Coordinates of C-alpha atoms in Angstrom, one line a residue:
M99 CA 91.1 121.0 103.8
T100 CA 92.6 118.2 101.7
E101 CA 93.3 120.6 98.8
R102 CA 95.0 123.1 101.2
A103 CA 97.2 120.2 102.5
M104 CA 98.1 119.1 99.0
E105 CA 99.1 122.7 98.0
D106 CA 101.2 123.0 101.1
L107 CA 102.9 119.7 100.3
R108 CA 103.7 120.9 96.7
T109 CA 105.0 124.2 98.0
V110 CA 107.2 122.7 100.6
S111 CA 108.5 120.1 98.1
G112 CA 109.4 122.9 95.7
R113 CA 106.9 121.9 93.1
H114 CA 105.0 125.2 93.0
G115 CA 103.2 127.7 95.0
E116 CA 104.1 130.8 96.9
L117 CA 104.2 131.5 100.7
S118 CA 104.1 134.7 102.6
L119 CA 106.8 134.8 105.3
T120 CA 104.6 137.0 107.5
A121 CA 101.6 134.7 107.2
E122 CA 103.7 131.7 107.9
A123 CA 105.1 133.5 111.0
E124 CA 101.6 134.1 112.3
S125 CA 100.6 130.5 111.6
A126 CA 103.8 129.4 113.5
R127 CA 102.9 131.6 116.4
A128 CA 99.4 130.1 116.6
L129 CA 100.6 126.5 116.3
L130 CA 103.4 126.9 118.9
S131 CA 101.0 128.7 121.3
T132 CA 98.5 125.9 120.9
A133 CA 101.3 123.4 121.8
G134 CA 102.0 125.4 125.0
V135 CA 105.1 127.2 123.7
E136 CA 105.5 130.9 124.5
V137 CA 106.3 132.7 121.2
E138 CA 108.0 136.0 120.7
L139 CA 107.6 137.2 117.1
D140 CA 109.6 140.2 115.8
L141 CA 109.4 140.7 112.0
G142 CA 111.7 143.4 110.8
H143 CA 111.6 142.8 107.1
D144 CA 109.8 144.6 104.3
A145 CA 109.1 143.4 100.8
L146 CA 111.1 140.4 99.7
G147 CA 111.6 138.8 96.3
R148 CA 109.0 136.1 95.6
D149 CA 111.5 133.2 95.7
V150 CA 113.1 134.5 98.9
E151 CA 109.7 135.0 100.6
T152 CA 108.6 131.4 99.7
T153 CA 111.9 129.8 100.6
L154 CA 112.0 131.5 104.0
G155 CA 108.4 130.5 104.5
V156 CA 109.5 126.9 103.9
V157 CA 112.5 127.3 106.2
L158 CA 110.1 128.6 109.0
R159 CA 107.7 125.7 108.6
E160 CA 110.6 123.2 108.9
A161 CA 112.0 125.0 111.9
V162 CA 108.7 125.0 113.6
T163 CA 108.2 121.3 112.8
N164 CA 111.6 120.6 114.4
V165 CA 110.7 122.6 117.5
L166 CA 107.6 120.5 118.0
R167 CA 109.2 117.1 117.1
H168 CA 112.7 117.4 118.5
S169 CA 112.6 119.7 121.4
S170 CA 110.9 120.3 124.8
A171 CA 110.6 124.0 124.1
R172 CA 108.8 126.3 126.5
R173 CA 109.9 129.3 124.6
C174 CA 110.5 130.1 120.9
V175 CA 111.7 133.4 119.4
I176 CA 111.1 134.0 115.6
M177 CA 112.8 137.1 114.2
T178 CA 113.6 138.6 110.8
S179 CA 115.8 141.5 110.1
V180 CA 117.3 143.1 107.0
R181 CA 120.8 144.5 106.7
D182 CA 123.0 145.3 103.7
G183 CA 120.5 143.7 101.2
L184 CA 120.3 140.5 103.2
V185 CA 117.2 139.2 105.1
R186 CA 117.8 137.1 108.1
L187 CA 115.3 134.7 109.7
S188 CA 116.2 133.3 113.1
V189 CA 114.2 130.7 115.0
R190 CA 115.4 130.0 118.5
N191 CA 114.1 127.7 121.1
D192 CA 115.0 126.8 124.7
G193 CA 114.2 123.0 124.4
V194 CA 117.4 121.5 123.3
R195 CA 117.3 117.8 124.2
S196 CA 120.9 117.0 123.3
A197 CA 123.9 118.9 122.2
K198 CA 124.4 116.4 119.3
G199 CA 122.9 117.3 116.0
R200 CA 121.1 114.7 113.9
H201 CA 123.3 113.5 111.1
G202 CA 121.8 113.2 107.7
S203 CA 118.8 115.4 108.3
A204 CA 117.0 115.5 105.0
G205 CA 115.0 118.6 106.1
I206 CA 118.1 120.7 107.0
G207 CA 119.9 119.4 103.9
N208 CA 117.0 120.4 101.6
L209 CA 116.8 123.8 103.2
T210 CA 120.5 124.4 102.7
T211 CA 120.2 123.5 99.0
R212 CA 117.2 125.7 98.5
L213 CA 118.9 128.7 100.2
A214 CA 122.2 128.1 98.3
A215 CA 120.1 128.4 95.0
L216 CA 119.3 132.0 96.1
D217 CA 122.9 132.7 97.1
G218 CA 121.9 132.3 100.8
R219 CA 122.9 130.1 103.7
L220 CA 121.6 128.2 106.7
D221 CA 123.3 127.8 110.0
V222 CA 122.3 125.9 113.1
T223 CA 123.8 126.3 116.6
H224 CA 123.4 124.9 120.1
E225 CA 124.4 127.2 123.0
D226 CA 123.4 127.4 126.7
G227 CA 120.3 125.1 126.3
W228 CA 119.1 127.1 123.2
F229 CA 118.9 125.8 119.6
E230 CA 119.0 128.4 116.8
L231 CA 118.4 127.9 113.1
T232 CA 119.3 131.0 111.1
A233 CA 118.7 131.5 107.3
E234 CA 120.0 134.4 105.3
A235 CA 119.4 135.3 101.7
P236 CA 119.5 138.4 99.5
T237 CA 116.2 140.4 99.9
L238 CA 115.6 140.3 96.2
T239 CA 116.7 137.7 93.6
W240 CA 116.5 138.4 90.0
A241 CA 116.0 135.6 87.5
P242 CA 117.2 136.3 84.0
V243 CA 114.4 136.8 81.5
P244 CA 114.5 133.9 79.0
S245 CA 115.7 135.2 75.6
R246 CA 113.2 135.2 72.8
P247 CA 114.1 134.0 69.3
A248 CA 114.4 136.8 66.8
Q249 CA 111.3 137.3 64.9
S250 CA 111.4 138.2 61.2
R251 CA 109.6 141.4 60.2
P252 CA 107.3 141.4 57.2
S253 CA 108.8 143.1 54.1

């Protein structure tokens, strides 16, 4: 159990590891349900690039942590969709305690930075007693292959 917790910490901190967005969504459903939150889960994405999959998994973990820590949610909706080459993750909950956002939130700032590295973005909104965190990123990201030094051929 300790090894799993350390691997999770390394993954969330960006040190290494990979996450499955689908597996994280199922874990989120189980965790929120255990906490008494009704969960609607609607995953509409297919295969994603490895970095996108891991980053959105981290976004989902942070969003669920925020639902549990900073809301009095009775209901949470977790959805993904794909359109025009972009995957969108939305996490909404009905437990907004205040219309004011927290200034200087390291979690949201870190997520924004991670998504920007993938040419993605993060938005948060409060409306009619609902809080929504939305992350978007290209479904696939391509990292350039490092160039190899030229090798000399034997004569």
